[in-house]
Short mmCIF file of C-alpha atoms in Angstrom, two decimals:
data_model
loop_
_atom_site.label_atom_id
_atom_site.label_comp_id
_atom_site.label_asym_id
_atom_site.label_seq_id
_atom_site.Cartn_x
_atom_site.Cartn_y
_atom_site.Cartn_z
CA MET A 211 0.00 0.00 0.00
CA HIS A 212 2.84 2.34 0.88
CA LEU A 213 4.55 1.60 -2.44
CA TYR A 214 1.31 2.36 -4.27
CA ILE A 215 1.02 5.75 -2.54
CA GLN A 216 4.61 6.59 -3.44
CA ARG A 217 3.99 5.73 -7.08
CA PHE A 218 0.82 7.80 -7.09
CA LYS A 219 2.65 10.82 -5.67
CA PHE A 220 5.47 10.39 -8.18
CA THR A 221 2.99 10.18 -11.07
CA LYS A 222 1.16 13.24 -9.81
CA ILE A 223 4.39 15.24 -9.62
CA LEU A 224 5.33 14.27 -13.16
CA PHE A 225 1.83 15.21 -14.35
CA ILE A 226 2.05 18.64 -12.73
CA LEU A 227 5.55 19.26 -14.08
CA PHE A 228 4.50 18.26 -17.60
CA PHE A 229 1.56 20.64 -17.74
CA SER A 230 3.52 23.39 -16.01
CA ILE A 231 6.25 23.17 -18.63
CA PHE A 232 3.68 22.95 -21.43
CA SER A 233 1.80 25.98 -20.14
CA PHE A 234 5.00 27.94 -19.73
CA ASN A 235 6.10 27.14 -23.26
CA ALA A 236 2.66 28.02 -24.65
CA TYR A 237 2.18 31.33 -22.87
CA SER A 238 5.74 32.61 -22.56
CA MET A 239 6.57 31.96 -26.21
CA SER A 240 7.14 35.04 -28.33
CA LEU A 241 5.30 35.67 -31.56
CA THR A 242 8.32 34.85 -33.72
CA GLU A 243 8.70 31.50 -31.91
CA LEU A 244 5.00 30.78 -32.41
CA ILE A 245 5.33 31.55 -36.12
CA GLN A 246 8.45 29.39 -36.40
CA GLY A 247 6.52 26.50 -34.89
CA LEU A 248 3.69 26.98 -37.39
CA LEU A 249 6.12 27.07 -40.30
CA GLU A 250 7.45 23.69 -39.21
CA ASN A 251 4.31 21.87 -38.08
CA ASP A 252 1.25 23.48 -39.67
CA SER A 253 -0.79 21.12 -41.84
CA SER A 254 -0.97 23.58 -44.74
CA ILE A 255 2.83 23.81 -44.82
CA LYS A 256 3.17 20.04 -44.79
CA SER A 257 0.65 19.74 -47.63
CA SER A 258 2.52 22.33 -49.69
CA GLU A 259 5.83 20.57 -49.05
CA SER A 260 4.29 17.28 -50.18
CA ALA A 261 3.03 19.00 -53.34
CA VAL A 262 6.58 20.21 -54.07
CA LYS A 263 7.94 16.66 -53.73
CA GLU A 264 5.20 15.29 -56.01
CA ALA A 265 5.91 17.93 -58.64
CA LYS A 266 9.62 17.10 -58.51
CA ASN A 267 8.87 13.40 -59.08
CA ASP A 268 6.62 14.34 -62.02
CA VAL A 269 9.59 16.08 -63.66
CA GLN A 270 11.66 12.92 -63.38
CA THR A 271 8.76 10.89 -64.77
CA ALA A 272 8.47 13.20 -67.78
CA TRP A 273 12.19 12.78 -68.55
CA ASN A 274 11.70 9.01 -68.69
CA ALA A 275 10.03 9.44 -72.09
CA TYR A 276 13.51 9.99 -73.58
CA LEU A 277 14.93 6.84 -72.00
CA PRO A 278 14.89 3.54 -73.94
CA GLU A 279 12.38 0.81 -73.19
CA LEU A 280 13.93 -2.64 -72.64
CA ASP A 281 11.69 -5.71 -72.38
CA LEU A 282 12.61 -9.36 -71.71
CA LYS A 283 10.18 -12.20 -72.45
CA LEU A 284 10.86 -15.85 -71.45
CA ILE A 285 8.64 -18.69 -72.71
CA ARG A 286 8.75 -22.44 -72.02
CA GLY A 287 6.21 -25.15 -72.98
CA ASN A 288 5.40 -28.47 -74.59
CA GLU A 289 4.40 -29.22 -78.17
CA ASN A 290 2.99 -32.65 -79.18
CA LYS A 291 2.23 -33.77 -82.76
CA TYR A 292 0.14 -36.87 -83.28
CA LYS A 293 0.48 -38.66 -86.66
CA TYR A 294 -1.71 -41.46 -88.03
CA GLU A 295 0.88 -43.33 -90.05
CA ALA A 296 4.09 -42.12 -88.46
CA ALA A 297 5.66 -41.74 -85.10
CA ASN A 298 4.37 -38.94 -82.91
CA ASP A 299 6.61 -35.98 -82.16
CA HIS A 300 7.15 -34.44 -78.75
CA TYR A 301 8.93 -31.08 -78.31
CA ASP A 302 10.00 -29.36 -75.11
CA HIS A 303 10.32 -25.83 -76.53
CA GLN A 304 11.94 -22.73 -75.01
CA GLU A 305 11.90 -19.13 -76.22
CA MET A 306 13.49 -15.79 -75.18
CA ASP A 307 12.72 -12.35 -76.64
CA VAL A 308 14.66 -9.12 -75.85
CA THR A 309 13.16 -5.92 -77.27
CA LEU A 310 14.70 -2.41 -77.23
CA LYS A 311 12.61 0.67 -78.15
CA GLN A 312 13.90 4.24 -78.35
CA LYS A 313 12.01 7.44 -79.23
CA LEU A 314 14.10 9.39 -81.68
CA TYR A 315 12.00 12.48 -82.29
CA ASP A 316 8.39 13.58 -81.84
CA PHE A 317 8.61 17.25 -82.93
CA GLY A 318 8.36 18.75 -79.41
CA GLU A 319 5.56 16.73 -77.78
CA THR A 320 7.76 15.13 -75.11
CA GLY A 321 9.79 18.30 -74.62
CA SER A 322 6.66 20.36 -73.97
CA ASP A 323 5.50 17.83 -71.38
CA ILE A 324 8.83 18.11 -69.57
CA GLU A 325 8.64 21.92 -69.58
CA GLN A 326 5.13 21.83 -68.17
CA LYS A 327 6.24 19.53 -65.36
CA ARG A 328 9.10 21.91 -64.61
CA ASN A 329 6.67 24.81 -64.50
CA ALA A 330 4.41 22.85 -62.17
CA TYR A 331 7.37 22.21 -59.88
CA THR A 332 8.22 25.91 -59.77
CA VAL A 333 4.59 26.84 -59.14
CA ALA A 334 4.48 24.34 -56.26
CA GLN A 335 7.49 26.09 -54.74
CA LEU A 336 5.76 29.45 -55.18
CA ASP A 337 2.65 28.07 -53.48
CA LEU A 338 4.79 26.92 -50.56
CA GLN A 339 6.32 30.38 -50.30
CA ALA A 340 2.87 31.98 -50.47
CA GLU A 341 1.59 29.64 -47.75
CA ARG A 342 4.46 30.64 -45.48
CA MET A 343 3.74 34.33 -46.00
CA THR A 344 0.04 33.72 -45.37
CA ILE A 345 0.85 32.00 -42.08
CA ILE A 346 3.04 34.93 -41.02
CA ILE A 347 0.30 37.46 -41.85
CA ASP A 348 -2.44 35.39 -40.17
CA ALA A 349 -0.31 34.86 -37.09
CA VAL A 350 0.47 38.56 -36.77
CA ASP A 351 -3.20 39.48 -37.26
CA ALA A 352 -4.34 36.95 -34.65
CA TYR A 353 -1.66 37.89 -32.14
CA LEU A 354 -1.93 41.67 -32.44
CA GLY A 355 -5.70 41.43 -32.88
CA TYR A 356 -6.03 39.75 -29.50
CA ILE A 357 -3.87 42.45 -27.86
CA ASP A 358 -5.98 45.18 -29.49
CA ALA A 359 -9.22 43.50 -28.39
CA VAL A 360 -8.06 43.40 -24.77
CA LYS A 361 -6.98 47.04 -24.87
CA LYS A 362 -10.26 48.15 -26.45
CA LEU A 363 -12.27 46.27 -23.83
CA ASP A 364 -10.27 48.00 -21.11
CA SER A 365 -10.98 51.34 -22.79
CA GLU A 366 -14.70 50.58 -23.01
CA THR A 367 -14.71 49.54 -19.35
CA GLU A 368 -13.11 52.83 -18.33
CA ALA A 369 -15.59 54.73 -20.49
CA LEU A 370 -18.49 52.87 -18.87
CA GLU A 371 -17.21 53.69 -15.39
CA SER A 372 -16.93 57.34 -16.39
CA LYS A 373 -20.52 57.28 -17.71
CA ILE A 374 -21.73 55.76 -14.45
CA GLU A 375 -19.98 58.50 -12.51
CA SER A 376 -21.41 61.23 -14.76
CA THR A 377 -24.92 59.80 -14.43
CA GLY A 378 -24.61 59.81 -10.65
CA GLN A 379 -23.43 63.42 -10.65
CA GLU A 380 -26.36 64.54 -12.82
CA GLU A 381 -28.84 62.74 -10.58
CA SER A 382 -27.23 64.43 -7.56
CA ARG A 383 -27.63 67.80 -9.23
CA VAL A 384 -31.35 67.21 -9.78
CA LYS A 385 -31.85 66.19 -6.16
CA LYS A 386 -30.10 69.37 -5.00
CA GLY A 387 -32.19 71.48 -7.34
CA SER A 388 -29.28 72.68 -9.46
CA GLY A 389 -29.70 70.23 -12.37
CA MET A 390 -32.24 69.43 -15.08
CA ALA A 391 -34.03 66.16 -15.69
CA SER A 392 -33.09 66.28 -19.39
CA ASP A 393 -29.40 66.12 -18.45
CA VAL A 394 -30.10 63.01 -16.39
CA LEU A 395 -31.89 61.38 -19.30
CA GLN A 396 -29.04 62.33 -21.61
CA ALA A 397 -26.53 60.82 -19.18
CA LYS A 398 -28.58 57.63 -18.88
CA SER A 399 -28.85 57.39 -22.65
CA ASP A 400 -25.09 57.71 -22.97
CA LEU A 401 -24.68 55.14 -20.21
CA ALA A 402 -26.86 52.68 -22.12
CA GLY A 403 -24.78 53.29 -25.23
CA ALA A 404 -21.57 52.67 -23.29
CA GLN A 405 -22.99 49.42 -21.92
CA LYS A 406 -23.88 48.32 -25.43
CA THR A 407 -20.43 49.20 -26.74
CA LYS A 408 -18.79 47.30 -23.89
CA ILE A 409 -20.85 44.21 -24.71
CA GLN A 410 -19.72 44.50 -28.33
CA ALA A 411 -16.10 44.82 -27.18
CA GLU A 412 -16.51 41.66 -25.10
CA GLY A 413 -17.83 39.86 -28.17
CA ASP A 414 -14.90 41.13 -30.24
CA LEU A 415 -12.52 39.82 -27.58
CA ARG A 416 -14.12 36.38 -27.72
CA LYS A 417 -13.77 36.41 -31.52
CA ALA A 418 -10.12 37.42 -31.19
CA HIS A 419 -9.66 34.57 -28.70
CA ASN A 420 -11.18 32.11 -31.17
CA LYS A 421 -8.97 33.35 -34.00
CA PHE A 422 -5.89 33.06 -31.80
CA PHE A 423 -6.80 29.47 -30.96
CA LYS A 424 -7.49 28.64 -34.62
CA VAL A 425 -4.14 29.99 -35.80
CA PHE A 426 -1.83 28.85 -33.00
CA LYS A 427 -3.80 25.80 -31.76
CA ILE A 428 -3.43 27.04 -28.15
CA ASP A 429 -5.39 29.43 -25.93
CA PRO A 430 -4.03 32.95 -25.53
CA PRO A 431 -2.68 33.97 -22.11
CA ASP A 432 -5.03 35.46 -19.54
CA THR A 433 -3.04 38.69 -19.51
CA ILE A 434 -1.28 40.55 -22.30
CA GLU A 435 1.48 41.90 -20.08
CA ASN A 436 3.88 39.14 -21.19
CA MET A 437 2.90 39.26 -24.86
CA GLN A 438 5.58 40.89 -26.99
CA LEU A 439 4.88 43.11 -29.98
CA ILE A 440 6.89 42.73 -33.18
CA GLU A 441 8.71 45.08 -35.49
CA LEU A 442 10.65 44.87 -38.72
CA SER A 443 14.09 43.37 -38.33
CA VAL A 444 17.20 44.77 -40.00
CA ASN A 445 16.54 42.48 -42.96
CA GLY A 446 12.91 43.61 -43.10
CA LYS A 447 13.89 47.28 -43.12
CA ILE A 448 16.31 46.59 -45.95
CA GLN A 449 13.51 44.87 -47.90
CA LEU A 450 11.25 47.92 -47.58
CA PRO A 451 11.46 50.04 -50.74
CA LYS A 452 12.35 53.71 -50.80
CA ASP A 453 9.38 54.70 -52.96
CA VAL A 454 6.39 53.21 -54.73
CA ASP A 455 8.29 52.77 -58.00
CA ALA A 456 10.90 50.59 -56.31
CA ALA A 457 8.13 48.58 -54.64
CA THR A 458 6.38 48.06 -57.96
CA GLU A 459 9.59 46.95 -59.64
CA VAL A 460 10.22 44.31 -56.98
CA ALA A 461 6.58 43.16 -57.10
CA ILE A 462 6.67 42.71 -60.89
CA ALA A 463 9.60 40.35 -60.44
CA SER A 464 8.57 38.56 -57.23
CA ASN A 465 4.82 38.82 -56.61
CA ILE A 466 3.49 35.29 -56.14
CA ASP A 467 0.20 35.71 -58.02
CA LEU A 468 1.91 37.49 -60.90
CA GLN A 469 4.60 34.81 -61.13
CA THR A 470 1.91 32.12 -61.19
CA LYS A 471 0.21 33.87 -64.10
CA LYS A 472 3.51 33.96 -65.97
CA TYR A 473 3.90 30.21 -65.58
CA ASP A 474 0.29 29.73 -66.66
CA LEU A 475 1.18 31.55 -69.87
CA MET A 476 4.24 29.33 -70.33
CA ASP A 477 2.07 26.23 -69.87
CA ALA A 478 -0.38 27.52 -72.47
CA GLU A 479 2.51 27.96 -74.91
CA GLN A 480 3.69 24.40 -74.29
CA ASP A 481 0.16 23.10 -74.75
CA LEU A 482 0.12 24.74 -78.18
CA VAL A 483 3.47 23.14 -79.03
CA ALA A 484 2.21 19.70 -78.01
CA SER A 485 -0.98 20.19 -80.00
CA ARG A 486 1.00 21.23 -83.09
CA ALA A 487 3.17 18.11 -82.74
CA GLU A 488 0.10 15.95 -83.32
CA PHE A 489 0.25 16.96 -87.01
CA ALA A 490 3.92 15.88 -87.32
CA PRO A 491 5.26 12.32 -87.70
CA ASP A 492 6.88 10.24 -84.95
CA LEU A 493 10.31 8.73 -85.44
CA ASP A 494 11.09 5.60 -83.37
CA PHE A 495 13.78 2.92 -83.27
CA GLU A 496 13.16 -0.73 -82.30
CA SER A 497 15.52 -3.73 -82.09
CA THR A 498 14.61 -7.35 -81.19
CA TYR A 499 16.72 -10.38 -80.31
CA LYS A 500 14.98 -13.81 -80.28
CA TRP A 501 16.32 -17.18 -79.21
CA LYS A 502 14.18 -20.29 -79.96
CA TYR A 503 14.60 -23.97 -79.14
CA ASN A 504 12.22 -26.65 -80.52
CA VAL A 505 9.70 -24.05 -81.64
CA ALA A 506 7.16 -24.56 -84.44
CA GLY A 507 8.29 -28.06 -85.26
CA THR A 508 11.90 -27.03 -85.74
CA LYS A 509 14.24 -29.05 -83.63
CA GLY A 510 17.27 -27.44 -82.10
CA GLY A 511 17.99 -23.80 -81.37
CA THR A 512 17.72 -20.76 -83.62
CA GLU A 513 18.53 -17.06 -83.12
CA GLU A 514 17.02 -13.95 -84.73
CA VAL A 515 18.18 -10.32 -84.59
CA ASN A 516 15.89 -7.62 -85.99
CA TRP A 517 15.98 -3.81 -85.93
CA LYS A 518 13.86 -1.14 -87.58
CA VAL A 519 13.27 2.61 -87.72
CA THR A 520 9.63 3.60 -87.92
CA LEU A 521 8.34 6.93 -89.26
CA ALA A 522 4.64 7.23 -88.40
CA ILE A 523 2.92 10.00 -90.37
CA PRO A 524 -0.65 10.99 -89.34
CA LEU A 525 -2.96 11.37 -92.33
CA GLN A 526 -6.05 12.62 -90.45
CA PRO A 527 -5.22 16.23 -89.42
CA TRP A 528 -8.88 17.21 -89.17
CA GLN A 529 -9.22 15.09 -86.02
CA ASP A 530 -6.66 17.16 -84.07
CA PHE A 531 -7.43 20.57 -85.58
CA PRO A 532 -10.25 21.53 -83.08
CA ASP A 533 -7.96 20.81 -80.14
CA TYR A 534 -5.26 22.94 -81.76
CA LYS A 535 -7.67 25.89 -82.04
CA ASN A 536 -8.66 25.49 -78.37
CA LYS A 537 -5.02 25.66 -77.34
CA LYS A 538 -4.58 28.89 -79.32
CA TYR A 539 -7.58 30.43 -77.58
CA ALA A 540 -6.22 29.30 -74.21
CA LEU A 541 -2.92 31.00 -75.02
CA LEU A 542 -4.66 34.28 -75.81
CA THR A 543 -6.63 34.03 -72.57
CA ALA A 544 -3.43 33.41 -70.58
CA GLU A 545 -1.86 36.50 -72.14
CA ASP A 546 -4.86 38.62 -71.18
CA ASP A 547 -4.84 37.21 -67.64
CA LEU A 548 -1.16 38.04 -67.22
CA GLU A 549 -1.71 41.60 -68.41
CA GLU A 550 -4.68 42.04 -66.09
CA GLU A 551 -2.74 40.60 -63.13
CA THR A 552 0.10 43.03 -63.86
CA TYR A 553 -2.27 45.99 -63.59
CA ALA A 554 -3.84 44.53 -60.45
CA THR A 555 -0.42 44.07 -58.87
CA LYS A 556 0.54 47.67 -59.58
CA GLN A 557 -2.72 48.87 -58.05
CA THR A 558 -2.26 46.68 -54.98
CA ILE A 559 1.27 47.90 -54.44
CA GLY A 560 0.14 51.51 -54.85
CA ASP A 561 -2.68 51.09 -52.33
CA LEU A 562 -0.49 49.29 -49.79
CA TRP A 563 2.22 51.90 -50.18
CA GLU A 564 -0.30 54.64 -49.40
CA ASP A 565 -1.57 52.68 -46.37
CA TYR A 566 2.02 52.33 -45.15
CA GLN A 567 2.73 56.05 -45.57
CA VAL A 568 -0.53 56.99 -43.83
CA ALA A 569 0.28 54.64 -40.94
CA ILE A 570 3.64 56.33 -40.47
CA LEU A 571 2.07 59.79 -40.28
CA THR A 572 -1.10 59.04 -38.31
CA LYS A 573 0.51 57.27 -35.34
CA ASP A 574 2.06 60.46 -33.92
CA PHE A 575 -1.06 62.47 -34.68
CA ALA A 576 -3.22 59.90 -32.89
CA LEU A 577 -1.01 60.12 -29.80
CA ASN A 578 -1.25 63.92 -29.78
CA LYS A 579 -4.99 63.82 -30.38
CA ILE A 580 -5.71 61.63 -27.38
CA VAL A 581 -3.67 63.95 -25.15
CA ILE A 582 -5.70 66.90 -26.40
CA SER A 583 -8.97 64.99 -25.98
CA GLU A 584 -8.14 64.11 -22.38
CA GLU A 585 -7.27 67.73 -21.67
CA LEU A 586 -10.53 68.87 -23.27
CA LEU A 587 -12.47 66.38 -21.16
CA SER A 588 -10.85 67.72 -18.00
CA ILE A 589 -11.83 71.26 -18.96
CA LYS A 590 -15.40 70.25 -19.84
CA LYS A 591 -15.82 68.50 -16.49
CA ARG A 592 -14.59 71.60 -14.66
CA GLU A 593 -16.90 73.84 -16.69
CA ARG A 594 -19.78 71.49 -15.90
CA GLN A 595 -19.07 71.89 -12.20
CA LEU A 596 -19.35 75.63 -12.65
CA ASP A 597 -22.54 75.31 -14.74
CA GLN A 598 -20.67 76.74 -17.74
CA ALA A 599 -21.21 73.64 -19.89
CA ASP A 600 -24.10 71.24 -20.29
CA ALA A 601 -24.04 67.47 -19.81
CA ALA A 602 -24.00 66.88 -23.58
CA ALA A 603 -20.67 68.69 -23.90
CA VAL A 604 -19.12 66.49 -21.21
CA THR A 605 -20.53 63.38 -22.86
CA ALA A 606 -19.16 64.40 -26.23
CA ALA A 607 -15.73 64.92 -24.69
CA GLU A 608 -15.88 61.51 -23.00
CA ASN A 609 -16.86 59.85 -26.26
CA ALA A 610 -14.03 61.63 -28.05
CA VAL A 611 -11.51 60.30 -25.52
CA ASN A 612 -12.84 56.76 -25.93
CA ASP A 613 -12.83 56.97 -29.73
CA ASP A 614 -9.34 58.45 -29.80
CA THR A 615 -8.10 55.74 -27.45
CA LYS A 616 -9.38 53.01 -29.74
CA ALA A 617 -7.96 54.83 -32.77
CA LEU A 618 -4.56 54.97 -31.08
CA ILE A 619 -4.76 51.24 -30.36
CA ASP A 620 -5.41 50.58 -34.04
CA ASP A 621 -2.67 52.95 -35.18
CA GLU A 622 -0.09 51.35 -32.88
CA THR A 623 -0.36 48.06 -34.78
CA SER A 624 -1.34 49.47 -38.16
CA LEU A 625 2.23 50.45 -39.05
CA THR A 626 3.51 46.91 -38.47
CA GLN A 627 0.63 45.27 -40.32
CA THR A 628 0.76 47.58 -43.34
CA SER A 629 4.52 47.10 -43.71
CA LEU A 630 4.10 43.32 -43.60
CA ASP A 631 1.24 43.48 -46.10
CA LEU A 632 3.47 45.49 -48.42
CA LEU A 633 6.31 42.97 -48.14
CA GLU A 634 3.86 40.13 -48.79
CA ALA A 635 2.53 41.80 -51.93
CA MET A 636 6.11 42.32 -53.08
CA GLY A 637 6.72 38.59 -52.53
CA VAL A 638 9.72 39.01 -50.21
CA LEU A 639 8.19 38.46 -46.74
CA THR A 640 9.94 35.81 -44.63
CA ILE A 641 10.30 34.98 -40.95
CA ASP A 642 13.62 36.85 -41.05
CA SER A 643 11.74 40.05 -41.90
CA ILE A 644 10.37 40.43 -38.35
CA GLN A 645 11.66 40.32 -34.80
CA ASP A 646 10.21 40.65 -31.32
CA VAL A 647 10.20 44.06 -29.68
CA ALA A 648 12.53 43.99 -26.68
CA ALA A 649 10.63 43.97 -23.42
CA GLU A 650 12.71 46.86 -22.05
CA GLU A 651 12.03 48.96 -25.15
CA ALA A 652 8.29 48.31 -24.99
CA THR A 653 8.23 49.18 -21.27
CA VAL A 654 10.12 52.43 -21.78
CA GLU A 655 7.85 53.45 -24.66
CA THR A 656 4.70 52.71 -22.66
CA SER A 657 5.92 54.51 -19.56
CA THR A 658 6.98 57.51 -21.63
CA THR A 659 3.53 57.76 -23.15
CA GLU A 660 1.87 57.48 -19.76
CA GLU A 661 4.18 60.08 -18.24
CA ALA A 662 3.52 62.48 -21.11
CA THR A 663 -0.22 62.08 -20.67
CA ALA A 664 0.00 62.48 -16.93
CA THR A 665 2.19 65.57 -17.29
CA GLU A 666 -0.28 67.22 -19.65
CA ALA A 667 -3.18 66.42 -17.35
CA THR A 668 -1.34 67.64 -14.26
CA ALA A 669 -0.21 70.89 -15.85
CA THR A 670 -3.74 71.51 -17.07
CA GLU A 671 -5.23 70.92 -13.64
CA VAL A 672 -2.72 73.25 -11.95
CA THR A 673 -3.44 75.99 -14.49
CA GLU A 674 -7.18 75.58 -14.15
CA ALA A 675 -6.92 75.59 -10.36
CA THR A 676 -5.16 78.96 -10.62
CA VAL A 677 -7.56 80.71 -12.98
CA THR A 678 -10.96 79.07 -12.41
CA GLU A 679 -13.53 80.28 -9.94
CA ALA A 680 -13.76 78.50 -6.59
CA THR A 681 -16.98 76.76 -5.55
CA VAL A 682 -18.80 76.63 -2.20
CA THR A 683 -20.44 73.23 -2.07
CA GLU A 684 -18.93 70.41 -0.05
CA GLU A 685 -18.75 68.19 -3.13
CA GLN A 686 -16.73 70.76 -5.08
CA ALA A 687 -14.41 71.42 -2.15
CA THR A 688 -13.77 67.72 -1.79
CA GLU A 689 -12.94 67.43 -5.49
CA GLU A 690 -10.50 70.37 -5.27
CA GLN A 691 -8.78 68.70 -2.31
CA ALA A 692 -8.52 65.41 -4.26
CA THR A 693 -7.00 67.34 -7.15
CA GLU A 694 -4.37 68.85 -4.89
CA GLU A 695 -3.57 65.40 -3.49
CA GLN A 696 -3.16 64.08 -7.06
CA VAL A 697 -0.81 66.95 -7.88
CA ALA A 698 1.23 66.16 -4.79
CA SER A 699 1.41 62.47 -5.74
CA LEU A 700 2.69 63.29 -9.24
CA GLU A 701 5.59 65.45 -8.16
CA ALA A 702 8.01 62.88 -9.59
CA VAL A 703 6.58 63.35 -13.09
CA PRO A 704 8.70 65.77 -15.14
CA VAL A 705 6.70 69.00 -15.54
CA GLU A 706 7.50 72.59 -16.19
CA PRO A 707 9.56 74.30 -13.44
CA VAL A 708 7.40 75.60 -10.57
CA THR A 709 7.99 79.23 -9.62
CA GLU A 710 7.54 80.82 -6.23
CA GLY A 711 4.42 82.53 -7.47
CA ASP A 712 2.86 79.17 -8.32
CA LEU A 713 3.67 77.92 -4.82
CA ASP A 714 2.02 80.98 -3.26
CA ILE A 715 -1.09 80.39 -5.38
CA LEU A 716 -1.25 76.74 -4.38
CA SER A 717 -0.86 77.67 -0.71
CA GLU A 718 -3.67 80.19 -0.98
CA LEU A 719 -5.87 77.64 -2.70
CA GLU A 720 -5.25 75.13 0.08
CA ASP A 721 -6.22 77.74 2.70
CA LEU A 722 -9.32 78.59 0.68
CA ILE A 723 -10.33 74.92 0.37
CA GLN A 724 -9.88 74.41 4.12
CA GLU A 725 -11.90 77.54 4.87
CA ARG A 726 -14.75 76.48 2.61
CA ALA A 727 -14.69 72.96 4.11
CA ASN A 728 -15.22 74.47 7.56
CA GLU A 729 -18.01 76.76 6.36
CA SER A 730 -19.80 73.88 4.64
CA ASP A 731 -20.79 72.46 8.05
CA SER A 732 -23.66 74.97 8.14
CA GLY A 733 -25.27 73.05 5.21
CA GLU A 734 -25.71 73.63 1.54
CA GLU A 735 -29.29 74.76 1.84
CA SER A 736 -28.55 77.70 4.14
CA GLY A 737 -25.67 78.67 1.88
CA SER A 738 -27.95 78.72 -1.12
CA GLU A 739 -30.47 80.93 0.59
CA GLY A 740 -27.73 83.50 1.25
CA CYS A 741 -26.89 83.92 -2.43
CA ALA A 742 -29.62 84.84 -4.88
CA SER A 743 -27.74 83.67 -7.98
CA ASN A 744 -26.62 80.44 -6.28
CA VAL A 745 -23.22 80.93 -7.97
CA TYR A 746 -20.01 81.69 -6.08
CA VAL A 747 -16.82 83.03 -7.55
CA GLY A 748 -13.29 83.55 -6.26
CA GLN A 749 -12.29 87.20 -5.66
CA GLN A 750 -8.71 88.26 -4.95
CA GLN A 751 -8.36 90.69 -2.03
CA GLU A 752 -6.03 93.64 -1.73
CA ASP A 753 -3.60 91.68 0.44
CA GLY A 754 -3.30 89.04 -2.27
CA SER A 755 -5.51 86.43 -0.59
CA TRP A 756 -8.60 84.85 -2.16
CA LYS A 757 -12.17 85.03 -0.88
CA THR A 758 -15.37 83.39 -2.13
CA VAL A 759 -18.20 85.84 -2.79
CA CYS A 760 -21.66 85.56 -4.35
CA LYS A 761 -21.79 86.27 -8.06
CA LYS A 762 -24.25 89.12 -8.77
#
């Protein structure tokens, strides 16, 4: 029993170690390693490799038509002759035939078949190359698509939380008598829209999960923190053209679809050659050696050696003429298809080049736009607190931030995807064209973006706190205090140098916030009755201090 328990524990440990190692390999593997595994083990790659081997064997088979045919025939039997008035004869006969046949000339029929098999072999290699590029593109789309889906869901979640907060603030305003019911309805409508968009983002994430599983045959990790982005390697940057003309020139020579059309045209030409050969004679050589013993009533052994050259001339050309016309039409069609594919390739390269150039330019603009949108949202929220903006303006600013965030997520991966699409259309994309982004580089870039955003937001809040009018409600005083605490917590963020005047203003604001917090104990309602306009503003006194007074 003790031995059984020990074995069970040992088996359990091995089981846990196996799945731990498997999970680590699955989820810690970089995108380039995942792609490398697909290029070695994917079923489509194996099928394409098998097709290349078959096409190579077909070429060897076609060459066999030029080799001689050598046949050996061995015969042995009995022959009995029964005679009425003479002795019967009995023969034990043996026979051997050796035949040699050699094709001398067929006016291009065999040669065209060999050329077509060679073309098929080259096309099979092109198909394998195209399959590898397709796997790289699909893998990048699935990998980056999953990262984008997670980021967009996080953005929608933050937007929903902001809508919930805004709805609560509008409802609080109505209860206090300073808000309108229409603003509450508008906020609830926007909240419902945010909930709908979040549900759609969750569905998109599930689709991205399914695509990831389909491509890589494993589930994506639960978090994207350890997933590495990719970029063009040194080889990939060298492959990128300098302009659209250079890209078109490379594509004309290397585009997979265009190359396939060229070989289709070559096959059509060889079909016409083979069809024309049907009208020409065939020239063949044949030699036979025969050895006979007791055959056909002849006792003893005999030998025969024969050879001949045969010229077979077809005298019924009308039978092959329709097929010859069909081959000519097929050749004309192949020429038209090649010309059309050339124009299509040039258009594709032109479009992809424009997408690549746009992706280069829009990424920086998208980053600047989201910073501006966040700053605008901060201003709109402050104006809303002072009743200088309606709820619709705040909602529009929130929606702009959410849309710009999702646009930035798309633009971050658009540059990589468009460059890979361009290399694929040029027919030069390989696994050596990409590399993983170093974790340190990705971390520095992310932190820099976050610090820049935080710096803009902090500077904006400090400026607004200096020039905006102070409020008298407890809720507004609490928000001002939270803002000051946030400013204090972000002192380590690099901002513009703070002067002594800014420090004096901040000190005065802190004293003002503390003073208003003490006065708020008397209640909001009594404060409202003391001011007819129900609006308070900050007024600077002669000694430089600030005091809250009723706006007339």
